[in-house]
mmCIF file of C-alpha atoms in Angstrom:
data_model
loop_
_atom_site.group_PDB
_atom_site.id
_atom_site.type_symbol
_atom_site.label_atom_id
_atom_site.label_comp_id
_atom_site.label_asym_id
_atom_site.label_seq_id
_atom_site.Cartn_x
_atom_site.Cartn_y
_atom_site.Cartn_z
ATOM 1 C CA UNK A 1 0.047 0.188 -0.077
ATOM 2 C CA UNK A 2 1.311 3.540 -0.906
ATOM 3 C CA UNK A 3 0.400 6.220 1.917
ATOM 4 C CA UNK A 4 -1.194 8.969 -0.164
ATOM 5 C CA UNK A 5 -0.754 11.922 2.408
ATOM 6 C CA UNK A 6 2.105 12.494 5.299
ATOM 7 C CA UNK A 7 2.571 15.178 6.668
ATOM 8 C CA UNK A 8 5.931 16.482 7.202
ATOM 9 C CA UNK A 9 8.418 17.412 10.163
ATOM 10 C CA UNK A 10 11.203 19.107 8.700
ATOM 11 C CA UNK A 11 14.575 19.263 11.253
ATOM 12 C CA UNK A 12 17.974 21.176 10.160
ATOM 13 C CA UNK A 13 21.186 21.594 11.718
ATOM 14 C CA UNK A 14 24.651 23.273 10.871
ATOM 15 C CA UNK A 15 27.164 21.356 9.923
ATOM 16 C CA UNK A 16 30.393 22.771 11.356
ATOM 17 C CA UNK A 17 33.008 20.981 12.954
ATOM 18 C CA UNK A 18 -0.891 -6.479 26.446
ATOM 19 C CA UNK A 19 -3.036 -9.245 27.294
ATOM 20 C CA UNK A 20 -6.770 -7.743 27.131
ATOM 21 C CA UNK A 21 -7.916 -8.210 30.844
ATOM 22 C CA UNK A 22 -10.979 -9.519 29.940
ATOM 23 C CA UNK A 23 -11.607 -13.195 27.382
ATOM 24 C CA UNK A 24 -15.155 -14.784 26.137
ATOM 25 C CA UNK A 25 -16.541 -17.687 27.362
ATOM 26 C CA UNK A 26 -16.107 -21.117 26.205
ATOM 27 C CA UNK A 27 -18.099 -20.720 23.347
ATOM 28 C CA UNK A 28 -16.324 -23.151 20.543
ATOM 29 C CA UNK A 29 -18.271 -24.370 17.927
ATOM 30 C CA UNK A 30 -18.730 -28.131 17.067
ATOM 31 C CA UNK A 31 -16.946 -27.216 13.962
ATOM 32 C CA UNK A 32 -15.788 -24.895 11.524
ATOM 33 C CA UNK A 33 -19.404 -23.968 9.853
ATOM 34 C CA UNK A 34 -19.396 -20.331 9.290
ATOM 35 C CA UNK A 35 -23.112 -20.109 7.622
ATOM 36 C CA UNK A 36 -24.899 -18.248 10.135
ATOM 37 C CA UNK A 37 -28.855 -18.441 10.513
ATOM 38 C CA UNK A 38 -31.367 -16.081 10.551
ATOM 39 C CA UNK A 39 -31.121 -14.830 14.090
ATOM 40 C CA UNK A 40 -27.332 -15.085 14.174
ATOM 41 C CA UNK A 41 -25.154 -11.470 14.563
ATOM 42 C CA UNK A 42 -22.757 -11.437 11.386
ATOM 43 C CA UNK A 43 -20.538 -8.442 10.984
ATOM 44 C CA UNK A 44 -19.167 -7.269 7.489
ATOM 45 C CA UNK A 45 -16.520 -6.317 6.667
ATOM 46 C CA UNK A 46 -14.861 -3.431 8.627
ATOM 47 C CA UNK A 47 -13.321 -0.108 7.492
ATOM 48 C CA UNK A 48 -10.919 2.887 9.194
ATOM 49 C CA UNK A 49 -12.057 5.905 9.122
ATOM 50 C CA UNK A 50 -9.769 8.512 7.087
ATOM 51 C CA UNK A 51 -9.366 12.125 7.064
ATOM 52 C CA UNK A 52 -8.981 13.609 3.725
ATOM 53 C CA UNK A 53 -6.639 13.470 2.301
ATOM 54 C CA UNK A 54 -5.825 10.478 3.463
ATOM 55 C CA UNK A 55 -3.453 10.208 6.531
ATOM 56 C CA UNK A 56 -2.555 6.995 8.491
ATOM 57 C CA UNK A 57 -0.180 6.093 11.336
ATOM 58 C CA UNK A 58 1.318 3.473 9.715
ATOM 59 C CA UNK A 59 0.640 0.911 6.870
ATOM 60 C CA UNK A 60 -3.056 0.099 8.020
ATOM 61 C CA UNK A 61 -5.415 2.137 5.942
ATOM 62 C CA UNK A 62 -7.913 -0.510 5.510
ATOM 63 C CA UNK A 63 -8.438 -3.784 7.769
ATOM 64 C CA UNK A 64 -5.948 -6.178 6.038
ATOM 65 C CA UNK A 65 -6.447 -10.196 6.225
ATOM 66 C CA UNK A 66 -5.971 -12.274 9.101
ATOM 67 C CA UNK A 67 -6.913 -9.053 11.473
ATOM 68 C CA UNK A 68 -8.684 -10.049 14.557
ATOM 69 C CA UNK A 69 -9.965 -7.209 16.812
ATOM 70 C CA UNK A 70 -12.488 -7.345 20.054
ATOM 71 C CA UNK A 71 -16.246 -6.521 20.200
ATOM 72 C CA UNK A 72 -18.077 -5.558 22.874
ATOM 73 C CA UNK A 73 -22.227 -5.681 22.107
ATOM 74 C CA UNK A 74 -25.162 -4.413 24.375
ATOM 75 C CA UNK A 75 -29.004 -3.935 24.044
ATOM 76 C CA UNK A 76 -31.497 -4.766 26.874
ATOM 77 C CA UNK A 77 -30.876 -2.171 29.752
ATOM 78 C CA UNK A 78 -31.675 -3.747 33.389
ATOM 79 C CA UNK A 79 -33.979 -2.550 35.959
ATOM 80 C CA UNK A 80 -33.571 0.546 38.241
ATOM 81 C CA UNK A 81 -33.255 -3.091 40.892
ATOM 82 C CA UNK A 82 -30.600 -4.283 38.637
ATOM 83 C CA UNK A 83 -31.585 -7.840 39.162
ATOM 84 C CA UNK A 84 -33.336 -8.470 36.259
ATOM 85 C CA UNK A 85 -33.551 -7.068 32.114
ATOM 86 C CA UNK A 86 -36.272 -4.679 31.606
ATOM 87 C CA UNK A 87 -37.078 -6.068 28.132
ATOM 88 C CA UNK A 88 -38.980 -3.057 27.265
ATOM 89 C CA UNK A 89 -35.726 -0.673 27.627
ATOM 90 C CA UNK A 90 -34.375 -2.958 24.424
ATOM 91 C CA UNK A 91 -36.153 -0.270 21.960
ATOM 92 C CA UNK A 92 -34.200 2.339 23.951
ATOM 93 C CA UNK A 93 -31.508 4.421 22.182
ATOM 94 C CA UNK A 94 -28.070 4.003 23.558
ATOM 95 C CA UNK A 95 -27.702 7.318 24.923
ATOM 96 C CA UNK A 96 -31.046 6.473 27.141
ATOM 97 C CA UNK A 97 -29.874 3.100 28.491
ATOM 98 C CA UNK A 98 -26.136 3.112 28.765
ATOM 99 C CA UNK A 99 -25.633 3.503 32.608
ATOM 100 C CA UNK A 100 -28.192 0.521 32.642
ATOM 101 C CA UNK A 101 -26.607 -1.880 30.243
ATOM 102 C CA UNK A 102 -24.080 -4.676 30.727
ATOM 103 C CA UNK A 103 -22.142 -6.490 28.102
ATOM 104 C CA UNK A 104 -25.759 -9.010 27.467
ATOM 105 C CA UNK A 105 -25.195 -9.603 23.452
ATOM 106 C CA UNK A 106 -21.247 -10.225 23.528
ATOM 107 C CA UNK A 107 -18.017 -9.367 25.672
ATOM 108 C CA UNK A 108 -14.389 -9.289 24.535
ATOM 109 C CA UNK A 109 -15.753 -11.463 21.909
ATOM 110 C CA UNK A 110 -12.952 -12.145 19.081
ATOM 111 C CA UNK A 111 -14.019 -11.568 15.577
ATOM 112 C CA UNK A 112 -11.566 -12.645 12.998
ATOM 113 C CA UNK A 113 -11.486 -10.934 9.446
ATOM 114 C CA UNK A 114 -10.104 -13.646 6.877
ATOM 115 C CA UNK A 115 -9.799 -10.756 3.803
ATOM 116 C CA UNK A 116 -13.189 -11.308 2.694
ATOM 117 C CA UNK A 117 -15.845 -12.292 5.797
ATOM 118 C CA UNK A 118 -15.698 -11.864 9.471
ATOM 119 C CA UNK A 119 -16.254 -14.732 11.607
ATOM 120 C CA UNK A 120 -15.905 -15.991 15.082
ATOM 121 C CA UNK A 121 -12.670 -17.022 15.865
ATOM 122 C CA UNK A 122 -9.362 -15.633 17.194
ATOM 123 C CA UNK A 123 -7.191 -17.276 15.060
ATOM 124 C CA UNK A 124 -9.050 -18.227 11.826
ATOM 125 C CA UNK A 125 -9.081 -22.044 12.503
ATOM 126 C CA UNK A 126 -11.123 -22.586 15.577
ATOM 127 C CA UNK A 127 -14.827 -20.594 15.174
ATOM 128 C CA UNK A 128 -16.861 -19.822 18.076
ATOM 129 C CA UNK A 129 -20.451 -20.329 18.024
ATOM 130 C CA UNK A 130 -22.397 -17.087 16.350
ATOM 131 C CA UNK A 131 -23.779 -14.560 19.227
ATOM 132 C CA UNK A 132 -27.608 -14.112 18.266
ATOM 133 C CA UNK A 133 -30.181 -11.416 18.173
ATOM 134 C CA UNK A 134 -33.098 -11.268 20.685
ATOM 135 C CA UNK A 135 -35.913 -13.802 20.448
ATOM 136 C CA UNK A 136 -39.751 -12.837 21.293
ATOM 137 C CA UNK A 137 -39.566 -16.286 23.044
ATOM 138 C CA UNK A 138 -36.443 -15.072 25.090
ATOM 139 C CA UNK A 139 -37.868 -11.128 25.717
ATOM 140 C CA UNK A 140 -41.161 -11.949 27.262
ATOM 141 C CA UNK A 141 -43.022 -11.614 23.860
ATOM 142 C CA UNK A 142 -41.230 -8.459 23.608
ATOM 143 C CA UNK A 143 -40.933 -7.184 18.537
ATOM 144 C CA UNK A 144 -37.436 -7.937 19.335
ATOM 145 C CA UNK A 145 -36.961 -6.753 15.366
ATOM 146 C CA UNK A 146 -37.488 -3.575 16.757
ATOM 147 C CA UNK A 147 -34.484 -3.731 19.573
ATOM 148 C CA UNK A 148 -31.743 -1.266 19.548
ATOM 149 C CA UNK A 149 -28.082 -2.886 19.699
ATOM 150 C CA UNK A 150 -24.874 -0.791 20.095
ATOM 151 C CA UNK A 151 -21.695 -2.752 19.682
ATOM 152 C CA UNK A 152 -18.043 -1.320 20.728
ATOM 153 C CA UNK A 153 -15.044 -2.714 19.109
ATOM 154 C CA UNK A 154 -11.157 -2.762 19.758
ATOM 155 C CA UNK A 155 -7.692 -3.433 17.873
ATOM 156 C CA UNK A 156 -5.514 -5.021 18.832
ATOM 157 C CA UNK A 157 -7.885 -7.509 20.061
ATOM 158 C CA UNK A 158 -4.605 -8.903 22.292
ATOM 159 C CA UNK A 159 -1.925 -7.673 23.823
ATOM 160 C CA UNK A 160 -2.941 -3.995 25.139
ATOM 161 C CA UNK A 161 -6.942 -3.046 25.727
ATOM 162 C CA UNK A 162 -8.228 -4.096 29.150
ATOM 163 C CA UNK A 163 -12.294 -3.324 29.391
ATOM 164 C CA UNK A 164 -14.269 -1.628 32.296
ATOM 165 C CA UNK A 165 -16.601 -3.313 34.146
ATOM 166 C CA UNK A 166 -13.999 -6.117 33.961
ATOM 167 C CA UNK A 167 -16.993 -8.850 33.260
ATOM 168 C CA UNK A 168 -19.811 -9.101 30.999
ATOM 169 C CA UNK A 169 -22.858 -9.265 33.732
ATOM 170 C CA UNK A 170 -21.864 -5.940 35.406
ATOM 171 C CA UNK A 171 -23.342 -2.666 34.978
ATOM 172 C CA UNK A 172 -22.110 0.199 33.869
ATOM 173 C CA UNK A 173 -20.959 2.596 30.594
ATOM 174 C CA UNK A 174 -18.013 0.768 28.722
ATOM 175 C CA UNK A 175 -14.639 2.379 28.962
ATOM 176 C CA UNK A 176 -11.202 0.844 27.061
ATOM 177 C CA UNK A 177 -7.894 1.402 28.276
ATOM 178 C CA UNK A 178 -5.199 0.897 26.338
ATOM 179 C CA UNK A 179 -1.039 0.297 27.462
ATOM 180 C CA UNK A 180 1.283 1.008 25.250
ATOM 181 C CA UNK A 181 3.653 -2.102 25.083
ATOM 182 C CA UNK A 182 6.653 -0.433 26.731
ATOM 183 C CA UNK A 183 7.064 -0.648 31.011
ATOM 184 C CA UNK A 184 6.687 2.175 32.792
ATOM 185 C CA UNK A 185 9.851 4.303 34.261
ATOM 186 C CA UNK A 186 11.965 7.074 33.320
ATOM 187 C CA UNK A 187 14.987 5.518 32.466
ATOM 188 C CA UNK A 188 15.608 6.710 28.978
ATOM 189 C CA UNK A 189 18.609 4.875 28.192
ATOM 190 C CA UNK A 190 16.617 1.941 28.010
ATOM 191 C CA UNK A 191 16.643 0.487 24.522
ATOM 192 C CA UNK A 192 13.000 0.114 22.984
ATOM 193 C CA UNK A 193 11.820 -1.555 19.652
ATOM 194 C CA UNK A 194 10.406 1.231 17.280
ATOM 195 C CA UNK A 195 8.079 -1.561 15.915
ATOM 196 C CA UNK A 196 6.601 -3.010 19.296
ATOM 197 C CA UNK A 197 3.748 -0.473 18.715
ATOM 198 C CA UNK A 198 1.345 -1.485 16.394
ATOM 199 C CA UNK A 199 -2.668 0.316 15.385
ATOM 200 C CA UNK A 200 -4.512 0.832 17.469
ATOM 201 C CA UNK A 201 -8.105 1.051 16.762
ATOM 202 C CA UNK A 202 -11.686 1.613 18.453
ATOM 203 C CA UNK A 203 -14.511 1.322 16.684
ATOM 204 C CA UNK A 204 -18.319 2.300 17.697
ATOM 205 C CA UNK A 205 -22.182 1.409 16.328
ATOM 206 C CA UNK A 206 -25.181 2.856 17.852
ATOM 207 C CA UNK A 207 -28.718 1.971 17.807
ATOM 208 C CA UNK A 208 -28.127 -1.189 15.087
ATOM 209 C CA UNK A 209 -31.658 -2.817 14.439
ATOM 210 C CA UNK A 210 -31.164 -6.673 13.756
ATOM 211 C CA UNK A 211 -33.374 -5.936 10.082
ATOM 212 C CA UNK A 212 -30.478 -3.767 9.060
ATOM 213 C CA UNK A 213 -28.288 -6.709 8.394
ATOM 214 C CA UNK A 214 -24.526 -7.083 9.212
ATOM 215 C CA UNK A 215 -23.342 -4.544 11.835
ATOM 216 C CA UNK A 216 -20.659 -2.447 10.166
ATOM 217 C CA UNK A 217 -17.574 -1.308 12.098
ATOM 218 C CA UNK A 218 -16.218 1.850 10.749
ATOM 219 C CA UNK A 219 -12.469 1.805 12.879
ATOM 220 C CA UNK A 220 -10.784 5.188 13.902
ATOM 221 C CA UNK A 221 -6.937 5.160 14.734
ATOM 222 C CA UNK A 222 -5.729 6.382 18.298
ATOM 223 C CA UNK A 223 -2.340 6.684 17.371
ATOM 224 C CA UNK A 224 0.483 9.439 15.976
ATOM 225 C CA UNK A 225 3.391 8.154 13.841
ATOM 226 C CA UNK A 226 6.641 9.529 13.154
ATOM 227 C CA UNK A 227 9.237 8.214 10.265
ATOM 228 C CA UNK A 228 12.763 9.337 9.580
ATOM 229 C CA UNK A 229 14.097 10.097 6.437
ATOM 230 C CA UNK A 230 17.978 11.558 5.334
ATOM 231 C CA UNK A 231 17.742 13.659 2.179
ATOM 232 C CA UNK A 232 21.082 14.504 1.005
ATOM 233 C CA UNK A 233 20.845 17.818 -1.526
ATOM 234 C CA UNK A 234 24.549 18.128 -2.160
ATOM 235 C CA UNK A 235 25.261 17.974 -6.082
ATOM 236 C CA UNK A 236 27.835 15.101 -6.839
ATOM 237 C CA UNK A 237 31.968 15.953 -6.903
ATOM 238 C CA UNK A 238 33.260 15.750 -10.901
ATOM 239 C CA UNK A 239 35.776 12.661 -11.018
ATOM 240 C CA UNK A 240 34.483 12.167 -7.248
ATOM 241 C CA UNK A 241 30.608 10.480 -7.413
ATOM 242 C CA UNK A 242 31.194 9.264 -3.417
ATOM 243 C CA UNK A 243 32.367 12.718 -2.424
ATOM 244 C CA UNK A 244 29.429 13.686 -1.046
ATOM 245 C CA UNK A 245 28.300 10.794 0.070
ATOM 246 C CA UNK A 246 26.925 10.716 3.207
ATOM 247 C CA UNK A 247 26.664 7.942 5.765
ATOM 248 C CA UNK A 248 24.801 7.263 8.928
ATOM 249 C CA UNK A 249 26.047 5.549 11.464
ATOM 250 C CA UNK A 250 23.395 5.907 14.181
ATOM 251 C CA UNK A 251 19.794 7.770 14.560
ATOM 252 C CA UNK A 252 18.289 7.198 17.741
ATOM 253 C CA UNK A 253 14.819 9.425 19.412
ATOM 254 C CA UNK A 254 14.962 8.863 23.033
ATOM 255 C CA UNK A 255 12.563 11.071 25.720
ATOM 256 C CA UNK A 256 9.639 10.322 27.852
ATOM 257 C CA UNK A 257 6.284 9.156 26.235
ATOM 258 C CA UNK A 258 3.156 8.490 27.262
ATOM 259 C CA UNK A 259 1.803 4.867 28.316
ATOM 260 C CA UNK A 260 -1.972 5.132 28.969
ATOM 261 C CA UNK A 261 -5.003 5.938 26.835
ATOM 262 C CA UNK A 262 -8.420 6.012 27.553
ATOM 263 C CA UNK A 263 -11.438 5.814 25.838
ATOM 264 C CA UNK A 264 -15.078 6.765 27.991
ATOM 265 C CA UNK A 265 -18.130 6.043 26.178
ATOM 266 C CA UNK A 266 -20.168 8.278 28.850
ATOM 267 C CA UNK A 267 -19.841 11.324 26.255
ATOM 268 C CA UNK A 268 -22.422 11.326 22.849
ATOM 269 C CA UNK A 269 -18.923 11.367 20.845
ATOM 270 C CA UNK A 270 -16.155 8.913 22.959
ATOM 271 C CA UNK A 271 -13.009 10.701 22.573
ATOM 272 C CA UNK A 272 -9.581 9.398 23.932
ATOM 273 C CA UNK A 273 -7.942 10.445 27.259
ATOM 274 C CA UNK A 274 -4.221 9.919 27.729
ATOM 275 C CA UNK A 275 -2.916 9.536 31.286
ATOM 276 C CA UNK A 276 0.062 11.533 32.854
ATOM 277 C CA UNK A 277 2.198 7.962 33.268
ATOM 278 C CA UNK A 278 5.044 7.582 30.841
ATOM 279 C CA UNK A 279 7.634 4.979 29.759
ATOM 280 C CA UNK A 280 11.219 6.066 28.777
ATOM 281 C CA UNK A 281 14.244 5.029 26.398
ATOM 282 C CA UNK A 282 15.508 5.343 23.029
ATOM 283 C CA UNK A 283 14.430 3.824 20.175
ATOM 284 C CA UNK A 284 17.078 2.883 17.715
ATOM 285 C CA UNK A 285 16.560 3.258 14.039
ATOM 286 C CA UNK A 286 20.531 2.573 12.988
ATOM 287 C CA UNK A 287 22.416 1.347 15.045
ATOM 288 C CA UNK A 288 26.070 1.708 15.232
ATOM 289 C CA UNK A 289 26.669 -2.237 14.507
ATOM 290 C CA UNK A 290 24.663 -2.100 11.442
ATOM 291 C CA UNK A 291 25.659 -4.954 9.113
ATOM 292 C CA UNK A 292 25.551 -2.804 6.090
ATOM 293 C CA UNK A 293 26.182 0.775 6.146
ATOM 294 C CA UNK A 294 23.255 3.614 5.890
ATOM 295 C CA UNK A 295 24.303 5.940 3.050
ATOM 296 C CA UNK A 296 22.283 8.234 1.260
ATOM 297 C CA UNK A 297 24.556 9.309 -2.249
ATOM 298 C CA UNK A 298 24.403 13.243 -3.152
ATOM 299 C CA UNK A 299 21.119 14.751 -4.683
ATOM 300 C CA UNK A 300 19.078 11.460 -3.386
ATOM 301 C CA UNK A 301 17.361 10.374 -0.283
ATOM 302 C CA UNK A 302 16.777 7.297 1.853
ATOM 303 C CA UNK A 303 13.902 6.909 3.856
ATOM 304 C CA UNK A 304 15.074 4.766 7.470
ATOM 305 C CA UNK A 305 13.622 1.151 7.650
ATOM 306 C CA UNK A 306 12.529 0.932 4.006
ATOM 307 C CA UNK A 307 12.982 -1.973 2.174
ATOM 308 C CA UNK A 308 12.376 -3.600 -1.640
ATOM 309 C CA UNK A 309 9.799 -5.007 -0.283
ATOM 310 C CA UNK A 310 8.402 -2.267 2.698
ATOM 311 C CA UNK A 311 8.849 1.212 0.825
ATOM 312 C CA UNK A 312 7.068 2.851 4.003
ATOM 313 C CA UNK A 313 9.990 2.686 6.617
ATOM 314 C CA UNK A 314 9.925 2.112 10.056
ATOM 315 C CA UNK A 315 7.040 4.239 11.693
ATOM 316 C CA UNK A 316 6.864 5.003 15.710
ATOM 317 C CA UNK A 317 3.792 5.286 16.762
ATOM 318 C CA UNK A 318 3.328 7.184 20.252
ATOM 319 C CA UNK A 319 0.057 8.447 22.379
ATOM 320 C CA UNK A 320 -0.490 11.996 21.642
ATOM 321 C CA UNK A 321 -1.774 13.778 24.714
ATOM 322 C CA UNK A 322 -3.925 16.603 22.959
ATOM 323 C CA UNK A 323 -4.412 18.303 26.200
ATOM 324 C CA UNK A 324 -0.480 18.814 27.188
ATOM 325 C CA UNK A 325 -0.385 22.293 26.005
ATOM 326 C CA UNK A 326 -1.111 23.410 29.781
ATOM 327 C CA UNK A 327 1.425 24.607 31.782
ATOM 328 C CA UNK A 328 3.943 24.298 29.244
ATOM 329 C CA UNK A 329 6.748 26.734 29.150
ATOM 330 C CA UNK A 330 9.149 25.453 26.263
ATOM 331 C CA UNK A 331 8.327 22.684 23.850
ATOM 332 C CA UNK A 332 4.678 21.533 23.761
ATOM 333 C CA UNK A 333 4.598 18.139 25.104
ATOM 334 C CA UNK A 334 1.983 16.589 22.965
ATOM 335 C CA UNK A 335 3.921 13.340 22.306
ATOM 336 C CA UNK A 336 5.892 13.342 25.521
ATOM 337 C CA UNK A 337 8.885 14.886 27.698
ATOM 338 C CA UNK A 338 12.743 15.570 27.287
ATOM 339 C CA UNK A 339 12.390 14.273 23.871
ATOM 340 C CA UNK A 340 15.437 13.889 21.491
ATOM 341 C CA UNK A 341 17.071 13.086 18.148
ATOM 342 C CA UNK A 342 20.261 11.785 17.987
ATOM 343 C CA UNK A 343 22.513 11.399 14.701
ATOM 344 C CA UNK A 344 25.567 9.996 14.211
ATOM 345 C CA UNK A 345 26.791 10.866 10.758
ATOM 346 C CA UNK A 346 30.075 11.263 8.100
ATOM 347 C CA UNK A 347 31.081 12.121 4.781
ATOM 348 C CA UNK A 348 32.675 10.265 2.807
ATOM 349 C CA UNK A 349 36.247 10.038 4.105
ATOM 350 C CA UNK A 350 35.756 12.430 6.988
ATOM 351 C CA UNK A 351 35.367 11.917 10.551
ATOM 352 C CA UNK A 352 32.482 11.419 12.319
ATOM 353 C CA UNK A 353 29.860 14.214 13.810
ATOM 354 C CA UNK A 354 27.210 14.151 16.235
ATOM 355 C CA UNK A 355 23.978 16.161 16.652
ATOM 356 C CA UNK A 356 21.487 16.393 18.524
ATOM 357 C CA UNK A 357 18.168 17.779 18.557
ATOM 358 C CA UNK A 358 16.703 17.989 21.839
ATOM 359 C CA UNK A 359 13.246 18.555 23.587
ATOM 360 C CA UNK A 360 11.964 18.541 19.664
ATOM 361 C CA UNK A 361 8.749 19.350 18.904
ATOM 362 C CA UNK A 362 5.913 19.322 15.949
ATOM 363 C CA UNK A 363 5.297 22.791 16.577
ATOM 364 C CA UNK A 364 1.320 21.902 16.333
ATOM 365 C CA UNK A 365 -1.401 19.693 17.500
ATOM 366 C CA UNK A 366 -0.142 16.244 16.475
ATOM 367 C CA UNK A 367 -3.361 14.128 14.607
ATOM 368 C CA UNK A 368 -4.149 10.660 15.470
ATOM 369 C CA UNK A 369 -3.952 8.427 12.540
ATOM 370 C CA UNK A 370 -1.594 10.640 10.652
ATOM 371 C CA UNK A 371 1.952 9.684 10.187
ATOM 372 C CA UNK A 372 4.795 12.858 10.056
ATOM 373 C CA UNK A 373 7.960 12.442 8.162
ATOM 374 C CA UNK A 374 10.953 14.335 10.329
ATOM 375 C CA UNK A 375 13.667 14.877 7.509
ATOM 376 C CA UNK A 376 16.943 15.660 8.351
ATOM 377 C CA UNK A 377 17.895 17.395 5.194
ATOM 378 C CA UNK A 378 21.934 17.985 4.151
ATOM 379 C CA UNK A 379 22.850 21.139 2.670
ATOM 380 C CA UNK A 380 25.790 22.094 2.021
ATOM 381 C CA UNK A 381 27.266 22.355 5.511
ATOM 382 C CA UNK A 382 24.467 22.825 7.310
ATOM 383 C CA UNK A 383 21.057 21.427 8.023
ATOM 384 C CA UNK A 384 18.382 24.119 8.366
ATOM 385 C CA UNK A 385 15.753 23.427 10.997
ATOM 386 C CA UNK A 386 11.865 23.826 9.878
ATOM 387 C CA UNK A 387 8.460 22.370 9.889
ATOM 388 C CA UNK A 388 6.294 21.485 7.061
ATOM 389 C CA UNK A 389 2.359 20.467 7.099
ATOM 390 C CA UNK A 390 0.016 21.633 4.478
ATOM 391 C CA UNK A 391 2.311 24.142 2.801
ATOM 392 C CA UNK A 392 2.895 26.188 5.936
ATOM 393 C CA UNK A 393 6.293 26.070 7.305
ATOM 394 C CA UNK A 394 6.983 25.785 11.032
ATOM 395 C CA UNK A 395 10.047 27.242 12.289
ATOM 396 C CA UNK A 396 11.151 25.590 15.741
ATOM 397 C CA UNK A 397 11.903 28.812 18.248
ATOM 398 C CA UNK A 398 12.472 30.535 15.417
ATOM 399 C CA UNK A 399 16.754 29.169 14.869
ATOM 400 C CA UNK A 400 18.340 26.717 15.281
ATOM 401 C CA UNK A 401 20.130 27.451 18.878
ATOM 402 C CA UNK A 402 19.516 24.092 20.801
ATOM 403 C CA UNK A 403 21.414 21.783 18.316
ATOM 404 C CA UNK A 404 24.600 20.620 19.469
ATOM 405 C CA UNK A 405 26.716 19.529 16.866
ATOM 406 C CA UNK A 406 29.921 17.428 18.239
#
């Protein structure tokens, strides 16, 4: 897949000297039957909501083959006493009955998309019994065709998400909590895998009637992506084509990054809230001991992590804390604090130099589902520091005074 639109974050420098906490009931089907009956709840091929023009945090702008996601399902509220179902309440809309519901339809149900259809399975090989629409016989004679169902879905199915309430029988408005796959702490030197975090998405469909057929889930991204690209704008030298070739010996991003995001379905339009809890460490994109040197020829560019089979490169996915501006005194900590980029490089035949961009900032509010490319531009004897997003340039603090070159 090709990424249609990226937003760019350009830096320039002077070049002098989990496992989900819930699991479904044991509902394994007797066989691999995936032909559904008229009372079985089915799911249409899921989609991902993208902005226009298309943006995404990593390679996923559509649900791919062999994707598993979890689903919560709700319909009939409890009576005020909380001990029995209020069957007449099955006709009510979500906003009316949400505080009295339990996950009576399904709870943390794994749904497997095989590229063509959705099935009740966690791996596509073992199938679970389908969940069903209510019938009048079990709903005290109510016209169950007019019942309104609501479904909440999350990806990845495991690990990462926890669900509250923590069991299907408990009453309460659901809340999904996602924890990034890195341990909490302040150990910045500790090494982190930039590819450990995967696409994190949620979807919800409210007030769906059985007569509407298969349930359609439209997912939204929660994470923001960062990529790194090296641009060598220096021209080749006649008679010495390697003279202006740049070799990157190491490249990393370090800092303290947000770890926990919560999606509360109390509001009519659920939103992501990111807590202050952080994890810390260093993401290494290019290593000193790489078996093949990372070189960029004159008048060319290279996306870090890109290969012949993966042209998108390595994408670092982070939780954006969109309310982080309050109290900020310098760089707005939307993606974390004390975020540094460190690069060690050399021109052909010259000594290595190390550049460090301290506490970098996007200069704008990061958008979930958007990938920003950090461009490190070699131009003559300097790298100019600037942001570019939607044809608008943002200069970091109006200068490059915060850049250290050794």
